[in-house]
XYZ file of C-alpha atoms in Angstrom:
367
model
C 23.389 8.033 -1.451
C 23.459 4.557 -3.019
C 20.206 2.852 -3.924
C 18.911 0.294 -1.401
C 19.346 -3.378 -2.180
C 16.410 -4.561 -0.062
C 13.145 -2.919 0.987
C 10.308 -4.053 3.253
C 6.851 -2.665 2.513
C 4.515 -2.557 5.522
C 0.800 -2.366 4.785
C -1.016 -4.807 7.015
C -4.650 -4.291 6.070
C -7.279 -3.751 4.629
C -7.943 -5.040 1.126
C -8.549 -1.670 -0.533
C -5.610 -0.083 1.244
C -3.303 -2.925 0.206
C -4.405 -2.394 -3.395
C -3.578 1.307 -3.080
C 0.057 0.370 -2.362
C 0.433 -1.790 -5.495
C 1.434 1.165 -7.723
C 4.239 1.925 -5.240
C 5.391 -1.680 -5.468
C 5.370 -1.411 -9.271
C 7.400 1.818 -9.095
C 9.971 0.211 -6.787
C 10.354 -2.832 -9.007
C 10.757 -0.662 -12.127
C 13.401 1.518 -10.458
C 15.213 -1.329 -8.661
C 14.912 -4.442 -10.829
C 17.550 -6.342 -8.839
C 16.535 -5.314 -5.341
C 14.917 -7.676 -2.855
C 11.366 -6.502 -2.132
C 9.361 -7.927 0.761
C 5.902 -7.115 2.132
C 4.472 -7.554 5.627
C 0.698 -8.060 5.519
C -1.979 -9.549 7.748
C -3.491 -12.922 6.932
C -6.836 -11.603 5.659
C -5.273 -9.661 2.783
C -2.352 -12.029 2.166
C -4.053 -14.063 -0.629
C -4.025 -10.924 -2.774
C -0.212 -10.882 -2.683
C 0.688 -14.577 -2.717
C 2.776 -15.316 -5.806
C 2.991 -11.634 -6.773
C 5.531 -11.321 -9.616
C 7.071 -8.119 -8.221
C 7.652 -9.495 -4.711
C 10.551 -11.624 -3.518
C 9.210 -12.323 -0.040
C 5.789 -12.218 1.592
C 5.672 -12.101 5.394
C 2.225 -12.888 6.818
C 1.159 -11.648 10.229
C -1.470 -14.133 11.508
C -3.594 -11.570 13.313
C -6.666 -13.798 13.674
C -4.575 -16.528 15.302
C -2.767 -14.114 17.614
C -5.983 -12.417 18.734
C -7.529 -15.822 19.467
C -4.479 -16.793 21.491
C -4.581 -13.592 23.525
C -8.313 -13.901 24.201
C -7.709 -17.451 25.417
C -4.808 -16.190 27.581
C -2.303 -18.191 25.525
C 0.129 -15.296 25.852
C 3.275 -17.395 25.490
C 2.048 -18.845 22.216
C 1.205 -15.388 20.846
C 4.577 -13.963 21.911
C 6.361 -16.949 20.376
C 4.577 -16.355 17.080
C 5.593 -12.682 17.130
C 9.232 -13.574 17.763
C 9.313 -16.145 14.948
C 7.762 -13.745 12.438
C 10.181 -10.926 13.162
C 13.168 -13.251 13.313
C 12.167 -14.258 9.785
C 11.951 -10.598 8.729
C 15.251 -9.608 10.371
C 17.003 -12.544 8.709
C 16.287 -10.893 5.348
C 18.415 -7.894 6.333
C 16.146 -5.224 4.885
C 17.945 -1.922 4.475
C 14.765 0.147 4.267
C 11.276 -0.280 5.757
C 8.408 1.747 4.281
C 5.334 2.126 6.510
C 2.377 2.836 4.248
C -0.206 2.281 6.992
C 1.156 4.776 9.525
C -0.623 3.707 12.695
C 0.780 2.418 15.974
C 0.564 -1.256 14.997
C 2.337 -0.810 11.678
C 4.851 1.539 13.260
C 5.803 -1.112 15.815
C 6.194 -3.631 12.993
C 8.393 -1.217 11.052
C 10.542 -0.654 14.148
C 10.732 -4.391 14.873
C 12.115 -5.056 11.384
C 15.361 -3.321 12.535
C 15.805 -1.786 9.104
C 18.487 0.945 9.307
C 16.203 3.365 7.424
C 12.540 3.576 8.420
C 10.345 5.855 6.318
C 6.736 6.653 7.166
C 3.957 9.081 6.484
C 4.365 12.658 7.724
C 1.951 14.590 9.880
C -1.018 14.814 9.628
C -1.201 11.360 8.010
C 0.807 9.578 10.716
C -1.782 8.306 13.190
C -1.507 7.100 16.796
C 1.966 8.628 17.268
C 3.430 6.311 14.632
C 5.905 9.047 13.705
C 7.982 7.997 16.709
C 9.143 4.948 14.770
C 10.432 6.699 11.626
C 13.775 8.158 10.649
C 12.454 10.000 7.594
C 9.218 11.301 6.119
C 8.457 12.724 2.660
C 7.184 16.149 1.717
C 3.627 16.674 2.963
C 0.955 16.533 0.258
C -2.432 18.287 0.398
C -5.013 16.482 2.523
C -7.156 15.868 -0.572
C -4.393 13.944 -2.390
C -5.432 10.445 -3.405
C -4.200 7.575 -1.251
C -2.284 6.145 -4.233
C -0.490 9.473 -4.722
C 0.206 9.715 -1.004
C 1.651 6.205 -0.986
C 3.900 6.964 -3.940
C 5.164 10.053 -2.111
C 6.718 7.696 0.437
C 9.341 6.870 -2.215
C 10.564 10.483 -2.307
C 13.275 10.079 0.395
C 14.734 7.243 -1.706
C 14.852 9.447 -4.823
C 12.511 7.010 -6.581
C 9.305 9.043 -6.905
C 7.877 8.373 -10.410
C 6.408 11.144 -12.555
C 3.175 9.159 -12.964
C 1.524 6.370 -11.024
C 2.384 3.055 -12.679
C -0.370 0.556 -13.314
C -0.674 -2.020 -10.520
C 0.114 -5.688 -11.081
C -1.622 -8.662 -9.488
C -0.630 -12.316 -9.163
C -1.802 -14.911 -11.671
C -5.511 -15.668 -11.367
C -7.625 -18.765 -12.121
C -8.783 -19.003 -15.721
C -12.252 -20.140 -14.703
C -14.506 -19.485 -11.721
C -16.979 -22.106 -10.458
C -20.674 -21.370 -11.064
C -19.967 -18.896 -13.872
C -20.839 -19.496 -17.524
C -17.893 -19.829 -19.877
C -19.285 -17.256 -22.307
C -21.604 -14.268 -22.064
C -24.085 -12.859 -24.518
C -24.784 -9.578 -22.673
C -22.886 -7.196 -20.405
C -22.042 -8.429 -16.916
C -22.636 -5.937 -14.105
C -21.387 -6.818 -10.626
C -23.109 -5.015 -7.756
C -21.458 -5.354 -4.346
C -23.917 -4.321 -1.594
C -21.838 -5.330 1.436
C -19.587 -3.279 3.682
C -17.113 -4.362 6.326
C -17.893 -3.560 9.986
C -15.169 -0.894 9.887
C -16.734 0.653 6.786
C -20.377 0.523 7.906
C -20.655 4.324 7.760
C -20.487 3.999 3.941
C -23.470 1.634 3.594
C -26.269 2.221 1.054
C -29.839 1.004 1.507
C -30.552 -2.543 0.354
C -33.774 -1.537 -1.378
C -31.834 0.862 -3.600
C -29.391 -1.868 -4.563
C -32.412 -4.032 -5.465
C -33.935 -1.212 -7.534
C -30.623 -0.723 -9.330
C -30.477 -4.433 -10.076
C -34.002 -4.389 -11.531
C -33.237 -1.350 -13.690
C -30.054 -2.834 -15.161
C -31.695 -6.210 -15.724
C -34.494 -4.461 -17.612
C -31.789 -2.805 -19.727
C -30.533 -6.219 -20.784
C -27.553 -6.665 -18.461
C -26.752 -9.816 -16.517
C -26.526 -8.547 -12.947
C -24.627 -10.374 -10.190
C -24.824 -9.465 -6.509
C -21.367 -10.262 -5.108
C -20.543 -10.914 -1.479
C -17.710 -11.581 0.961
C -18.500 -13.177 4.337
C -21.583 -15.080 5.455
C -23.491 -11.922 6.405
C -22.847 -10.395 2.987
C -24.025 -13.603 1.315
C -27.361 -13.373 3.152
C -27.784 -9.789 1.945
C -26.840 -10.639 -1.640
C -29.179 -13.637 -1.634
C -32.044 -11.476 -0.387
C -31.396 -8.926 -3.136
C -31.490 -11.653 -5.799
C -34.965 -12.477 -4.531
C -36.037 -8.828 -4.782
C -34.582 -8.291 -8.262
C -35.817 -11.066 -10.608
C -33.323 -12.033 -13.284
C -30.265 -11.204 -11.193
C -27.834 -13.840 -9.943
C -25.839 -14.488 -6.813
C -22.120 -13.952 -7.341
C -20.046 -17.137 -7.234
C -18.453 -18.537 -4.113
C -14.960 -17.093 -4.367
C -11.681 -16.696 -2.570
C -9.653 -13.574 -3.347
C -7.905 -14.926 -6.481
C -11.234 -16.205 -7.834
C -12.906 -12.900 -6.983
C -10.222 -11.136 -9.016
C -10.926 -13.429 -11.989
C -14.664 -12.782 -11.648
C -14.266 -8.997 -11.470
C -11.829 -9.021 -14.380
C -14.489 -10.625 -16.585
C -17.146 -8.082 -15.567
C -18.066 -5.144 -17.774
C -18.932 -2.910 -14.811
C -18.612 -2.961 -11.014
C -20.904 -0.893 -8.766
C -20.497 -0.455 -5.024
C -19.507 1.814 -2.176
C -15.897 2.631 -1.315
C -14.639 -0.881 -0.530
C -11.908 -3.415 -1.176
C -13.798 -5.128 -4.023
C -14.326 -1.755 -5.758
C -10.620 -0.947 -5.658
C -9.758 -4.494 -6.719
C -12.000 -4.139 -9.772
C -10.412 -0.777 -10.586
C -6.897 -2.237 -10.285
C -7.892 -4.956 -12.752
C -9.023 -2.358 -15.304
C -12.737 -3.069 -14.881
C -14.882 0.082 -15.150
C -16.346 1.017 -11.761
C -19.069 3.282 -10.429
C -18.497 4.150 -6.774
C -21.034 5.565 -4.315
C -19.441 8.113 -1.976
C -20.901 9.893 1.037
C -18.621 10.098 4.098
C -15.425 9.546 2.105
C -13.731 12.192 -0.054
C -13.831 11.192 -3.722
C -10.501 12.904 -4.401
C -8.765 10.807 -1.731
C -10.639 7.502 -1.868
C -12.444 7.592 -5.209
C -11.648 5.487 -8.279
C -8.114 6.475 -9.315
C -7.952 5.113 -12.841
C -9.724 6.630 -15.841
C -12.186 3.734 -16.079
C -13.807 4.744 -12.771
C -16.547 7.211 -11.910
C -17.788 8.399 -8.518
C -21.370 9.319 -7.639
C -20.979 11.701 -4.678
C -23.527 12.536 -2.013
C -25.087 15.973 -1.763
C -25.106 16.738 1.949
C -23.745 19.675 3.983
C -21.294 17.629 6.083
C -20.140 15.280 3.323
C -17.338 14.225 3.217
C -16.376 13.761 6.863
C -13.913 11.888 9.062
C -16.387 9.949 11.203
C -16.391 6.144 11.418
C -19.988 6.223 12.720
C -22.402 8.939 11.664
C -23.326 11.155 14.654
C -26.209 12.912 12.891
C -29.660 12.436 14.498
C -31.205 11.827 11.068
C -29.093 8.684 10.548
C -31.322 5.601 10.538
C -30.882 2.012 11.662
C -31.868 -0.928 9.452
C -31.869 -4.676 10.089
C -29.956 -6.828 7.605
C -31.063 -10.326 6.537
C -28.487 -11.963 8.818
C -29.990 -10.142 11.822
C -27.307 -7.511 12.289
C -28.130 -3.816 12.542
C -26.673 -1.226 10.205
C -26.723 2.544 10.572
C -27.346 4.395 7.292
C -25.676 7.797 7.026
C -27.996 10.549 5.744
C -25.446 11.597 3.126
C -25.712 8.137 1.522
C -29.494 8.578 1.414
C -29.062 11.507 -0.984
C -27.735 9.082 -3.632
C -30.738 7.839 -5.604
C -30.846 4.569 -7.520
C -31.869 6.472 -10.652
C -28.684 8.567 -10.537
C -26.472 5.492 -10.133
C -28.349 3.746 -12.956
C -27.814 6.711 -15.258
C -24.086 6.776 -14.462
C -23.826 3.023 -15.024
C -25.412 3.377 -18.457
C -23.003 6.181 -19.355
C -19.990 4.119 -18.347
C -21.181 1.044 -20.234
C -21.843 3.140 -23.341
C -18.415 4.759 -23.085
C -16.781 1.359 -22.824
C -18.823 0.092 -25.799
C -20.690 -2.382 -23.582
C -24.018 -1.257 -25.020
C -27.279 -2.067 -23.278
C -30.608 -2.485 -25.036
C-alpha cells in the first residue's frame, strides 16, 4: 500500500493529552517529510500548536464559543460554525484521519473529516462507542502501556511505527517572560499546586505544597508557585504567603509558560498538563501520583521521576474518589476540593527528598 500524502491528527483536548501526541507527530514528519499533516484541536489547547514546525495546517474547534451559543439557544450559529470548520477540513482532502482521543466527540470529528481511512484506538481504549467511526485499529497493547506508546501504536496500520519514541517538538517560544529576572544565581524550582476540575481527584493538600516550598527555599532554591486560571492564581498567591521567600509564577499564556518551564531546573506537581509540558521541554520533573497509574501517565522521559502513593486501591479509574475517608477542603477562591486518601499518603518530606535527588543528578546542586 502506498504511503499517505495527507494525514489529519485528531486530539481535541486536554493539554497533557495533546502533548502526549507530539511524539507521534514527530514520527509522522520523520517518516513522511513531504506529506501534508493537519491537526484538529479545541481552542483551549490550540496555542500549544500554533506555528508548530511539523504541522502544515491547524484546525481549531471553538468549543467555548459553540457551548455558549448552544446554552443561549443560538443553535443556527453553532451549526453554521460546525459546517464551516468541517468544510475547511474536507477541503484539505485528508487521506487518513488518526483519532488519538477515542471518545464519541473525537470519533464524530474523525468521521466528519470524510477521510477514506479512519484509524482509531482499539478496545478497551476506545471509549463511548467511538469504534463505530473507524475503519482500522492497531494491535492492542497492555493496559499499563504509557499513553505516548499507545499513541505511537496508532501509526502501526500505516506501517510507520518507529522503534523508539522520538523527542517531541514545540513551536518557537518567547525569549523572555515578563516578571522574571534575566539571570539566576540559584536553582529555579517551579511548583504547580493547581488541578483542573476534571483532574480534581489528583489534588494534593495545599499545606503540603507550602511545606515543600519552605523546605526547598531553605535549601537555597528559588521557588515559584505557578498557576493557570484565576482560581489557581488565588491558591498560588496564598502559598507564597505561607512559604516566605517563594515567588508567584509570572502571568503567562501557553507559549510564555513553555519559556518559563524551559528555564526551570525542576518542576514539581501532580499529573497535569504543565507537568507533561515541562517534561516535553526536557525540564526535570517530579510527579505526585495517587489515582493515576505511573506506568501509563507518569513522566515518560528519563529526566522525570514519579512519587507514587501507597494505598490499597491506588491506582484506580475513578474521576471522583468514592472512599469514605476522602476529605473536603476549601480553596482560597471559595471552591471546594475533595482530597483522595491515596494522595494523603504522599508526604512533603518524601517529595522534598526526591526533588533533592533529581537536582543533584542534574548537577543543579542545592546548599
